Amino acid sequence: MSKRSPRRRARRPRKVGIACYPTFGGSGIVATELGSQLAQRGYEVHFVSLSLPYRQNHFSQKVFFHEVVIQPYPLFQTYSPLSLALAAKMCEVAEHYDLDLMHVHYVLPFAASAYLARELVKPRRLPVVTTLHGTDITIVGQQPEFTRLTRFSIESSDKVTAVSKFLRKRTIESLDIRRPIEVVYNFVDTARFAPRKRRASVLAPSDVPVVMHASNFRQVKNIETLVQVFARLRKHVACQLVLIGDGPEKAHAENLCRELKVERHALFLGSQNLMEELLPLADVFFLPSRQESFGLVALEAMSAGVPVVASNIGGLPEVVEDGVTGFLHDPDDEVALSASIERLLTNQRLRARMGRAARRVARERFHVDDAVDHYQAIYESALR
């Protein structure tokens, strides 16, 4: 009589904490989308943030939100101890919900707070995975008062990922990082961000081409050049500019549109949750950033079949293939940027060909399933 092989004990679903900024921006979007995908794969996901993360706008039985609250105290009115409040909440959630690991998006304050939380929960293990997104390295991490803390937070993480090869190289060189950094590209759900038939809408009549931009309207997004290019473009092509998002440069952009007499052709929509419904309405997506470590919204536009005109800086050349899925130029070259947009708007065959190529690249190189597989493998490695 043969012996039965011992029954393998079923592993309980992993429990992952995710900390991120809740605002309109690439790091928060990636964190939220990753959490949703993990939940669909059976993970229990716990978001730790100041407010409900952007795009976390649907209910899931496996997704939980834990608000970071800074308790009122006279000394805290001016100097809010965000890092300490984050660490305390991470510790609380890790212990109460028996988290397996903490995945933080953006180095400061999240990786520093996660390090403190990991120390607080000892002797139990709480591995920390840190994902670098861009300005946490290229701007915040370069400030002298934060350089050492940024380096320490990265070096102290159990696993570190970067959203592009550019960002990995920049991090290693600028901060003298000695530990391995894995590149996990940002991703897109190509079934959700898909082409749609363009019809007349509140954005523009069906025969008026739409140039679209979406960002958090910070200086690095080069909003002034964007408006200048559109004003130049309007002298040659009747078109509509649609701007999505909010931020410190938005008011300046509105004033500049008035100064350049294009305010009637520029539509400011503010922050929008349903980008998958808006991006397919564009004929060209325009992203002339001065710094961009990846360019997630450009990828989402590509997935929707929209060619991209963007800067040739940072990680954008890893996303947009010049001459194939769009055009790349120096962020200060208004003439070249305007000419490429005009070329796409006036050549329907070229626009359609580049749009198809853009969607193909999104499916083949940046598909959501591949990225989530990669993150799962990193989690398992951190837990060994």
PDB file of N, CA and C in Angstrom, residues 18-109:
ATOM      1  N   ILE A  18       0.243  49.629   2.067  1.00  0.00           N
ATOM      2  CA  ILE A  18       0.722  50.530   1.014  1.00  0.00           C
ATOM      3  C   ILE A  18       0.580  51.959   1.516  1.00  0.00           C
ATOM      4  N   ALA A  19       1.691  52.696   1.521  1.00  0.00           N
ATOM      5  CA  ALA A  19       1.684  54.102   1.937  1.00  0.00           C
ATOM      6  C   ALA A  19       2.023  54.971   0.744  1.00  0.00           C
ATOM      7  N   CYS A  20       1.251  56.051   0.556  1.00  0.00           N
ATOM      8  CA  CYS A  20       1.450  56.912  -0.605  1.00  0.00           C
ATOM      9  C   CYS A  20       0.811  58.267  -0.361  1.00  0.00           C
ATOM     10  N   TYR A  21       1.157  59.216  -1.226  1.00  0.00           N
ATOM     11  CA  TYR A  21       0.447  60.484  -1.239  1.00  0.00           C
ATOM     12  C   TYR A  21      -0.909  60.268  -1.895  1.00  0.00           C
ATOM     13  N   PRO A  22      -1.959  60.905  -1.385  1.00  0.00           N
ATOM     14  CA  PRO A  22      -3.292  60.647  -1.931  1.00  0.00           C
ATOM     15  C   PRO A  22      -3.662  61.537  -3.107  1.00  0.00           C
ATOM     16  N   THR A  23      -2.767  62.440  -3.507  1.00  0.00           N
ATOM     17  CA  THR A  23      -3.117  63.468  -4.476  1.00  0.00           C
ATOM     18  C   THR A  23      -2.928  63.023  -5.917  1.00  0.00           C
ATOM     19  N   PHE A  24      -3.374  63.885  -6.846  1.00  0.00           N
ATOM     20  CA  PHE A  24      -3.274  63.669  -8.285  1.00  0.00           C
ATOM     21  C   PHE A  24      -1.798  63.680  -8.663  1.00  0.00           C
ATOM     22  N   GLY A  25      -1.241  62.545  -9.007  1.00  0.00           N
ATOM     23  CA  GLY A  25       0.172  62.430  -9.344  1.00  0.00           C
ATOM     24  C   GLY A  25       0.536  60.979  -9.560  1.00  0.00           C
ATOM     25  N   GLY A  26       1.643  60.750 -10.269  1.00  0.00           N
ATOM     26  CA  GLY A  26       1.991  59.395 -10.674  1.00  0.00           C
ATOM     27  C   GLY A  26       2.181  58.426  -9.531  1.00  0.00           C
ATOM     28  N   SER A  27       2.866  58.856  -8.450  1.00  0.00           N
ATOM     29  CA  SER A  27       3.164  57.916  -7.368  1.00  0.00           C
ATOM     30  C   SER A  27       1.884  57.418  -6.694  1.00  0.00           C
ATOM     31  N   GLY A  28       0.947  58.318  -6.425  1.00  0.00           N
ATOM     32  CA  GLY A  28      -0.304  57.914  -5.794  1.00  0.00           C
ATOM     33  C   GLY A  28      -1.157  57.057  -6.706  1.00  0.00           C
ATOM     34  N   ILE A  29      -1.141  57.373  -8.015  1.00  0.00           N
ATOM     35  CA  ILE A  29      -1.928  56.591  -8.970  1.00  0.00           C
ATOM     36  C   ILE A  29      -1.394  55.167  -9.059  1.00  0.00           C
ATOM     37  N   VAL A  30      -0.073  55.039  -9.200  1.00  0.00           N
ATOM     38  CA  VAL A  30       0.530  53.706  -9.302  1.00  0.00           C
ATOM     39  C   VAL A  30       0.255  52.896  -8.038  1.00  0.00           C
ATOM     40  N   ALA A  31       0.417  53.532  -6.872  1.00  0.00           N
ATOM     41  CA  ALA A  31       0.173  52.826  -5.614  1.00  0.00           C
ATOM     42  C   ALA A  31      -1.265  52.329  -5.533  1.00  0.00           C
ATOM     43  N   THR A  32      -2.205  53.184  -5.921  1.00  0.00           N
ATOM     44  CA  THR A  32      -3.619  52.814  -5.837  1.00  0.00           C
ATOM     45  C   THR A  32      -3.962  51.703  -6.820  1.00  0.00           C
ATOM     46  N   GLU A  33      -3.495  51.849  -8.054  1.00  0.00           N
ATOM     47  CA  GLU A  33      -3.780  50.827  -9.068  1.00  0.00           C
ATOM     48  C   GLU A  33      -3.142  49.492  -8.684  1.00  0.00           C
ATOM     49  N   LEU A  34      -1.925  49.541  -8.136  1.00  0.00           N
ATOM     50  CA  LEU A  34      -1.267  48.314  -7.703  1.00  0.00           C
ATOM     51  C   LEU A  34      -2.066  47.640  -6.599  1.00  0.00           C
ATOM     52  N   GLY A  35      -2.530  48.432  -5.629  1.00  0.00           N
ATOM     53  CA  GLY A  35      -3.322  47.865  -4.551  1.00  0.00           C
ATOM     54  C   GLY A  35      -4.581  47.182  -5.053  1.00  0.00           C
ATOM     55  N   SER A  36      -5.251  47.813  -6.010  1.00  0.00           N
ATOM     56  CA  SER A  36      -6.471  47.225  -6.579  1.00  0.00           C
ATOM     57  C   SER A  36      -6.173  45.910  -7.283  1.00  0.00           C
ATOM     58  N   GLN A  37      -5.074  45.888  -8.029  1.00  0.00           N
ATOM     59  CA  GLN A  37      -4.704  44.665  -8.738  1.00  0.00           C
ATOM     60  C   GLN A  37      -4.324  43.543  -7.774  1.00  0.00           C
ATOM     61  N   LEU A  38      -3.602  43.889  -6.718  1.00  0.00           N
ATOM     62  CA  LEU A  38      -3.233  42.885  -5.721  1.00  0.00           C
ATOM     63  C   LEU A  38      -4.479  42.295  -5.051  1.00  0.00           C
ATOM     64  N   ALA A  39      -5.443  43.162  -4.771  1.00  0.00           N
ATOM     65  CA  ALA A  39      -6.685  42.685  -4.143  1.00  0.00           C
ATOM     66  C   ALA A  39      -7.408  41.701  -5.058  1.00  0.00           C
ATOM     67  N   GLN A  40      -7.386  41.966  -6.363  1.00  0.00           N
ATOM     68  CA  GLN A  40      -8.019  41.051  -7.307  1.00  0.00           C
ATOM     69  C   GLN A  40      -7.319  39.698  -7.337  1.00  0.00           C
ATOM     70  N   ARG A  41      -6.046  39.682  -6.930  1.00  0.00           N
ATOM     71  CA  ARG A  41      -5.284  38.437  -6.898  1.00  0.00           C
ATOM     72  C   ARG A  41      -5.331  37.758  -5.530  1.00  0.00           C
ATOM     73  N   GLY A  42      -6.172  38.281  -4.635  1.00  0.00           N
ATOM     74  CA  GLY A  42      -6.362  37.631  -3.340  1.00  0.00           C
ATOM     75  C   GLY A  42      -5.615  38.243  -2.184  1.00  0.00           C
ATOM     76  N   TYR A  43      -4.802  39.274  -2.435  1.00  0.00           N
ATOM     77  CA  TYR A  43      -4.091  39.949  -1.349  1.00  0.00           C
ATOM     78  C   TYR A  43      -5.071  40.766  -0.507  1.00  0.00           C
ATOM     79  N   GLU A  44      -4.722  40.947   0.755  1.00  0.00           N
ATOM     80  CA  GLU A  44      -5.431  41.894   1.610  1.00  0.00           C
ATOM     81  C   GLU A  44      -4.579  43.160   1.651  1.00  0.00           C
ATOM     82  N   VAL A  45      -5.147  44.277   1.217  1.00  0.00           N
ATOM     83  CA  VAL A  45      -4.375  45.504   1.010  1.00  0.00           C
ATOM     84  C   VAL A  45      -4.848  46.579   1.984  1.00  0.00           C
ATOM     85  N   HIS A  46      -3.894  47.208   2.655  1.00  0.00           N
ATOM     86  CA  HIS A  46      -4.196  48.245   3.636  1.00  0.00           C
ATOM     87  C   HIS A  46      -3.478  49.541   3.245  1.00  0.00           C
ATOM     88  N   PHE A  47      -4.248  50.531   2.797  1.00  0.00           N
ATOM     89  CA  PHE A  47      -3.676  51.826   2.447  1.00  0.00           C
ATOM     90  C   PHE A  47      -3.515  52.678   3.701  1.00  0.00           C
ATOM     91  N   VAL A  48      -2.346  53.286   3.839  1.00  0.00           N
ATOM     92  CA  VAL A  48      -2.062  54.204   4.935  1.00  0.00           C
ATOM     93  C   VAL A  48      -1.744  55.549   4.308  1.00  0.00           C
ATOM     94  N   SER A  49      -2.617  56.538   4.527  1.00  0.00           N
ATOM     95  CA  SER A  49      -2.437  57.828   3.854  1.00  0.00           C
ATOM     96  C   SER A  49      -3.215  58.907   4.596  1.00  0.00           C
ATOM     97  N   LEU A  50      -2.955  60.161   4.220  1.00  0.00           N
ATOM     98  CA  LEU A  50      -3.629  61.294   4.853  1.00  0.00           C
ATOM     99  C   LEU A  50      -5.100  61.377   4.487  1.00  0.00           C
ATOM    100  N   SER A  51      -5.443  60.872   3.317  1.00  0.00           N
ATOM    101  CA  SER A  51      -6.840  60.814   2.889  1.00  0.00           C
ATOM    102  C   SER A  51      -6.966  59.681   1.883  1.00  0.00           C
ATOM    103  N   LEU A  52      -8.182  59.388   1.473  1.00  0.00           N
ATOM    104  CA  LEU A  52      -8.413  58.297   0.537  1.00  0.00           C
ATOM    105  C   LEU A  52      -7.616  58.553  -0.738  1.00  0.00           C
ATOM    106  N   PRO A  53      -6.769  57.620  -1.147  1.00  0.00           N
ATOM    107  CA  PRO A  53      -5.918  57.855  -2.315  1.00  0.00           C
ATOM    108  C   PRO A  53      -6.720  58.109  -3.587  1.00  0.00           C
ATOM    109  N   TYR A  54      -6.146  58.951  -4.420  1.00  0.00           N
ATOM    110  CA  TYR A  54      -6.722  59.246  -5.727  1.00  0.00           C
ATOM    111  C   TYR A  54      -6.914  57.950  -6.505  1.00  0.00           C
ATOM    112  N   ARG A  55      -8.077  57.804  -7.109  1.00  0.00           N
ATOM    113  CA  ARG A  55      -8.508  56.637  -7.881  1.00  0.00           C
ATOM    114  C   ARG A  55      -8.965  55.461  -7.025  1.00  0.00           C
ATOM    115  N   GLN A  56      -8.865  55.582  -5.701  1.00  0.00           N
ATOM    116  CA  GLN A  56      -9.419  54.520  -4.864  1.00  0.00           C
ATOM    117  C   GLN A  56     -10.894  54.844  -4.639  1.00  0.00           C
ATOM    118  N   ASN A  57     -11.642  54.764  -5.743  1.00  0.00           N
ATOM    119  CA  ASN A  57     -13.025  55.246  -5.720  1.00  0.00           C
ATOM    120  C   ASN A  57     -14.050  54.123  -5.893  1.00  0.00           C
ATOM    121  N   HIS A  58     -13.633  52.881  -5.597  1.00  0.00           N
ATOM    122  CA  HIS A  58     -14.585  51.789  -5.669  1.00  0.00           C
ATOM    123  C   HIS A  58     -14.370  50.853  -4.487  1.00  0.00           C
ATOM    124  N   PHE A  59     -15.426  50.176  -4.103  1.00  0.00           N
ATOM    125  CA  PHE A  59     -15.367  49.321  -2.921  1.00  0.00           C
ATOM    126  C   PHE A  59     -14.803  47.947  -3.271  1.00  0.00           C
ATOM    127  N   SER A  60     -13.970  47.445  -2.382  1.00  0.00           N
ATOM    128  CA  SER A  60     -13.470  46.077  -2.491  1.00  0.00           C
ATOM    129  C   SER A  60     -13.379  45.498  -1.088  1.00  0.00           C
ATOM    130  N   GLN A  61     -13.803  44.261  -0.932  1.00  0.00           N
ATOM    131  CA  GLN A  61     -13.778  43.633   0.383  1.00  0.00           C
ATOM    132  C   GLN A  61     -12.360  43.381   0.876  1.00  0.00           C
ATOM    133  N   LYS A  62     -11.380  43.442   0.009  1.00  0.00           N
ATOM    134  CA  LYS A  62     -10.000  43.160   0.391  1.00  0.00           C
ATOM    135  C   LYS A  62      -9.127  44.409   0.459  1.00  0.00           C
ATOM    136  N   VAL A  63      -9.727  45.581   0.304  1.00  0.00           N
ATOM    137  CA  VAL A  63      -8.977  46.841   0.353  1.00  0.00           C
ATOM    138  C   VAL A  63      -9.474  47.675   1.530  1.00  0.00           C
ATOM    139  N   PHE A  64      -8.548  48.114   2.377  1.00  0.00           N
ATOM    140  CA  PHE A  64      -8.885  48.884   3.563  1.00  0.00           C
ATOM    141  C   PHE A  64      -8.102  50.200   3.554  1.00  0.00           C
ATOM    142  N   PHE A  65      -8.699  51.216   4.121  1.00  0.00           N
ATOM    143  CA  PHE A  65      -8.044  52.530   4.201  1.00  0.00           C
ATOM    144  C   PHE A  65      -7.884  52.929   5.661  1.00  0.00           C
ATOM    145  N   HIS A  66      -6.670  53.383   6.016  1.00  0.00           N
ATOM    146  CA  HIS A  66      -6.367  53.817   7.372  1.00  0.00           C
ATOM    147  C   HIS A  66      -5.852  55.250   7.310  1.00  0.00           C
ATOM    148  N   GLU A  67      -6.643  56.159   7.812  1.00  0.00           N
ATOM    149  CA  GLU A  67      -6.308  57.577   7.734  1.00  0.00           C
ATOM    150  C   GLU A  67      -5.238  57.947   8.760  1.00  0.00           C
ATOM    151  N   VAL A  68      -4.247  58.682   8.303  1.00  0.00           N
ATOM    152  CA  VAL A  68      -3.218  59.218   9.194  1.00  0.00           C
ATOM    153  C   VAL A  68      -3.732  60.540   9.744  1.00  0.00           C
ATOM    154  N   VAL A  69      -3.925  60.594  11.048  1.00  0.00           N
ATOM    155  CA  VAL A  69      -4.475  61.784  11.705  1.00  0.00           C
ATOM    156  C   VAL A  69      -3.405  62.390  12.602  1.00  0.00           C
ATOM    157  N   ILE A  70      -3.143  63.665  12.416  1.00  0.00           N
ATOM    158  CA  ILE A  70      -2.203  64.372  13.281  1.00  0.00           C
ATOM    159  C   ILE A  70      -3.001  65.017  14.406  1.00  0.00           C
ATOM    160  N   GLN A  71      -2.824  64.527  15.598  1.00  0.00           N
ATOM    161  CA  GLN A  71      -3.621  64.998  16.727  1.00  0.00           C
ATOM    162  C   GLN A  71      -3.340  66.471  17.029  1.00  0.00           C
ATOM    163  N   PRO A  72      -4.390  67.244  17.297  1.00  0.00           N
ATOM    164  CA  PRO A  72      -4.192  68.670  17.580  1.00  0.00           C
ATOM    165  C   PRO A  72      -3.457  68.897  18.903  1.00  0.00           C
ATOM    166  N   TYR A  73      -2.518  69.818  18.843  1.00  0.00           N
ATOM    167  CA  TYR A  73      -1.754  70.208  20.022  1.00  0.00           C
ATOM    168  C   TYR A  73      -1.133  71.560  19.694  1.00  0.00           C
ATOM    169  N   PRO A  74      -1.135  72.506  20.625  1.00  0.00           N
ATOM    170  CA  PRO A  74      -0.656  73.864  20.295  1.00  0.00           C
ATOM    171  C   PRO A  74       0.702  73.899  19.603  1.00  0.00           C
ATOM    172  N   LEU A  75       1.636  73.051  20.024  1.00  0.00           N
ATOM    173  CA  LEU A  75       2.959  73.061  19.404  1.00  0.00           C
ATOM    174  C   LEU A  75       2.937  72.534  17.973  1.00  0.00           C
ATOM    175  N   PHE A  76       1.863  71.780  17.600  1.00  0.00           N
ATOM    176  CA  PHE A  76       1.794  71.165  16.289  1.00  0.00           C
ATOM    177  C   PHE A  76       1.085  72.044  15.260  1.00  0.00           C
ATOM    178  N   GLN A  77       0.577  73.210  15.665  1.00  0.00           N
ATOM    179  CA  GLN A  77      -0.189  74.034  14.735  1.00  0.00           C
ATOM    180  C   GLN A  77       0.651  74.465  13.540  1.00  0.00           C
ATOM    181  N   THR A  78       1.904  74.753  13.762  1.00  0.00           N
ATOM    182  CA  THR A  78       2.790  75.181  12.677  1.00  0.00           C
ATOM    183  C   THR A  78       3.662  74.047  12.185  1.00  0.00           C
ATOM    184  N   TYR A  79       4.082  73.179  13.095  1.00  0.00           N
ATOM    185  CA  TYR A  79       5.014  72.114  12.741  1.00  0.00           C
ATOM    186  C   TYR A  79       4.319  70.763  12.919  1.00  0.00           C
ATOM    187  N   SER A  80       3.638  70.307  11.890  1.00  0.00           N
ATOM    188  CA  SER A  80       2.894  69.051  11.981  1.00  0.00           C
ATOM    189  C   SER A  80       3.848  67.869  11.890  1.00  0.00           C
ATOM    190  N   PRO A  81       3.804  66.957  12.866  1.00  0.00           N
ATOM    191  CA  PRO A  81       4.724  65.804  12.876  1.00  0.00           C
ATOM    192  C   PRO A  81       4.226  64.681  11.965  1.00  0.00           C
ATOM    193  N   LEU A  82       4.162  64.945  10.658  1.00  0.00           N
ATOM    194  CA  LEU A  82       3.619  63.977   9.714  1.00  0.00           C
ATOM    195  C   LEU A  82       4.386  62.657   9.745  1.00  0.00           C
ATOM    196  N   SER A  83       5.713  62.734   9.733  1.00  0.00           N
ATOM    197  CA  SER A  83       6.518  61.508   9.698  1.00  0.00           C
ATOM    198  C   SER A  83       6.240  60.620  10.901  1.00  0.00           C
ATOM    199  N   LEU A  84       6.092  61.241  12.081  1.00  0.00           N
ATOM    200  CA  LEU A  84       5.825  60.469  13.291  1.00  0.00           C
ATOM    201  C   LEU A  84       4.416  59.879  13.265  1.00  0.00           C
ATOM    202  N   ALA A  85       3.462  60.677  12.786  1.00  0.00           N
ATOM    203  CA  ALA A  85       2.090  60.172  12.696  1.00  0.00           C
ATOM    204  C   ALA A  85       2.010  59.007  11.713  1.00  0.00           C
ATOM    205  N   LEU A  86       2.742  59.110  10.607  1.00  0.00           N
ATOM    206  CA  LEU A  86       2.786  58.008   9.643  1.00  0.00           C
ATOM    207  C   LEU A  86       3.377  56.752  10.270  1.00  0.00           C
ATOM    208  N   ALA A  87       4.504  56.907  10.959  1.00  0.00           N
ATOM    209  CA  ALA A  87       5.159  55.758  11.587  1.00  0.00           C
ATOM    210  C   ALA A  87       4.240  55.093  12.607  1.00  0.00           C
ATOM    211  N   ALA A  88       3.560  55.901  13.403  1.00  0.00           N
ATOM    212  CA  ALA A  88       2.650  55.353  14.409  1.00  0.00           C
ATOM    213  C   ALA A  88       1.504  54.588  13.759  1.00  0.00           C
ATOM    214  N   LYS A  89       0.941  55.151  12.681  1.00  0.00           N
ATOM    215  CA  LYS A  89      -0.174  54.475  12.011  1.00  0.00           C
ATOM    216  C   LYS A  89       0.297  53.201  11.328  1.00  0.00           C
ATOM    217  N   MET A  90       1.472  53.229  10.691  1.00  0.00           N
ATOM    218  CA  MET A  90       2.017  52.012  10.071  1.00  0.00           C
ATOM    219  C   MET A  90       2.213  50.919  11.106  1.00  0.00           C
ATOM    220  N   CYS A  91       2.755  51.296  12.243  1.00  0.00           N
ATOM    221  CA  CYS A  91       2.980  50.339  13.334  1.00  0.00           C
ATOM    222  C   CYS A  91       1.643  49.754  13.803  1.00  0.00           C
ATOM    223  N   GLU A  92       0.677  50.622  14.007  1.00  0.00           N
ATOM    224  CA  GLU A  92      -0.645  50.184  14.482  1.00  0.00           C
ATOM    225  C   GLU A  92      -1.292  49.209  13.506  1.00  0.00           C
ATOM    226  N   VAL A  93      -1.270  49.555  12.216  1.00  0.00           N
ATOM    227  CA  VAL A  93      -1.902  48.706  11.203  1.00  0.00           C
ATOM    228  C   VAL A  93      -1.148  47.382  11.064  1.00  0.00           C
ATOM    229  N   ALA A  94       0.184  47.450  11.092  1.00  0.00           N
ATOM    230  CA  ALA A  94       0.989  46.234  10.953  1.00  0.00           C
ATOM    231  C   ALA A  94       0.688  45.239  12.072  1.00  0.00           C
ATOM    232  N   GLU A  95       0.573  45.729  13.294  1.00  0.00           N
ATOM    233  CA  GLU A  95       0.343  44.843  14.428  1.00  0.00           C
ATOM    234  C   GLU A  95      -1.108  44.361  14.487  1.00  0.00           C
ATOM    235  N   HIS A  96      -2.039  45.273  14.248  1.00  0.00           N
ATOM    236  CA  HIS A  96      -3.455  44.924  14.397  1.00  0.00           C
ATOM    237  C   HIS A  96      -3.924  43.984  13.291  1.00  0.00           C
ATOM    238  N   TYR A  97      -3.407  44.194  12.065  1.00  0.00           N
ATOM    239  CA  TYR A  97      -3.868  43.394  10.922  1.00  0.00           C
ATOM    240  C   TYR A  97      -2.844  42.337  10.498  1.00  0.00           C
ATOM    241  N   ASP A  98      -1.766  42.212  11.262  1.00  0.00           N
ATOM    242  CA  ASP A  98      -0.758  41.190  10.999  1.00  0.00           C
ATOM    243  C   ASP A  98      -0.215  41.288   9.573  1.00  0.00           C
ATOM    244  N   LEU A  99       0.251  42.503   9.190  1.00  0.00           N
ATOM    245  CA  LEU A  99       0.776  42.711   7.845  1.00  0.00           C
ATOM    246  C   LEU A  99       2.031  41.879   7.617  1.00  0.00           C
ATOM    247  N   ASP A 100       2.204  41.461   6.376  1.00  0.00           N
ATOM    248  CA  ASP A 100       3.418  40.745   5.982  1.00  0.00           C
ATOM    249  C   ASP A 100       4.533  41.713   5.626  1.00  0.00           C
ATOM    250  N   LEU A 101       4.175  42.830   4.981  1.00  0.00           N
ATOM    251  CA  LEU A 101       5.184  43.811   4.606  1.00  0.00           C
ATOM    252  C   LEU A 101       4.533  45.154   4.350  1.00  0.00           C
ATOM    253  N   MET A 102       5.385  46.182   4.250  1.00  0.00           N
ATOM    254  CA  MET A 102       4.930  47.539   3.951  1.00  0.00           C
ATOM    255  C   MET A 102       5.581  47.986   2.643  1.00  0.00           C
ATOM    256  N   HIS A 103       4.768  48.435   1.698  1.00  0.00           N
ATOM    257  CA  HIS A 103       5.264  48.939   0.423  1.00  0.00           C
ATOM    258  C   HIS A 103       4.995  50.439   0.374  1.00  0.00           C
ATOM    259  N   VAL A 104       6.073  51.231   0.355  1.00  0.00           N
ATOM    260  CA  VAL A 104       5.927  52.683   0.387  1.00  0.00           C
ATOM    261  C   VAL A 104       6.296  53.276  -0.966  1.00  0.00           C
ATOM    262  N   HIS A 105       5.528  54.272  -1.370  1.00  0.00           N
ATOM    263  CA  HIS A 105       5.721  54.933  -2.659  1.00  0.00           C
ATOM    264  C   HIS A 105       6.122  56.384  -2.404  1.00  0.00           C
ATOM    265  N   TYR A 106       7.386  56.685  -2.732  1.00  0.00           N
ATOM    266  CA  TYR A 106       8.016  57.981  -2.492  1.00  0.00           C
ATOM    267  C   TYR A 106       8.867  57.841  -1.223  1.00  0.00           C
ATOM    268  N   VAL A 107      10.085  58.344  -1.302  1.00  0.00           N
ATOM    269  CA  VAL A 107      11.026  58.112  -0.198  1.00  0.00           C
ATOM    270  C   VAL A 107      10.634  58.876   1.057  1.00  0.00           C
ATOM    271  N   LEU A 108      10.524  60.206   0.932  1.00  0.00           N
ATOM    272  CA  LEU A 108      10.204  61.019   2.104  1.00  0.00           C
ATOM    273  C   LEU A 108       8.764  61.504   2.044  1.00  0.00           C
ATOM    274  N   PRO A 109       8.032  61.340   3.135  1.00  0.00           N
ATOM    275  CA  PRO A 109       8.467  60.798   4.428  1.00  0.00           C
ATOM    276  C   PRO A 109       8.260  59.295   4.579  1.00  0.00           C
TER     277      PRO A 109
END
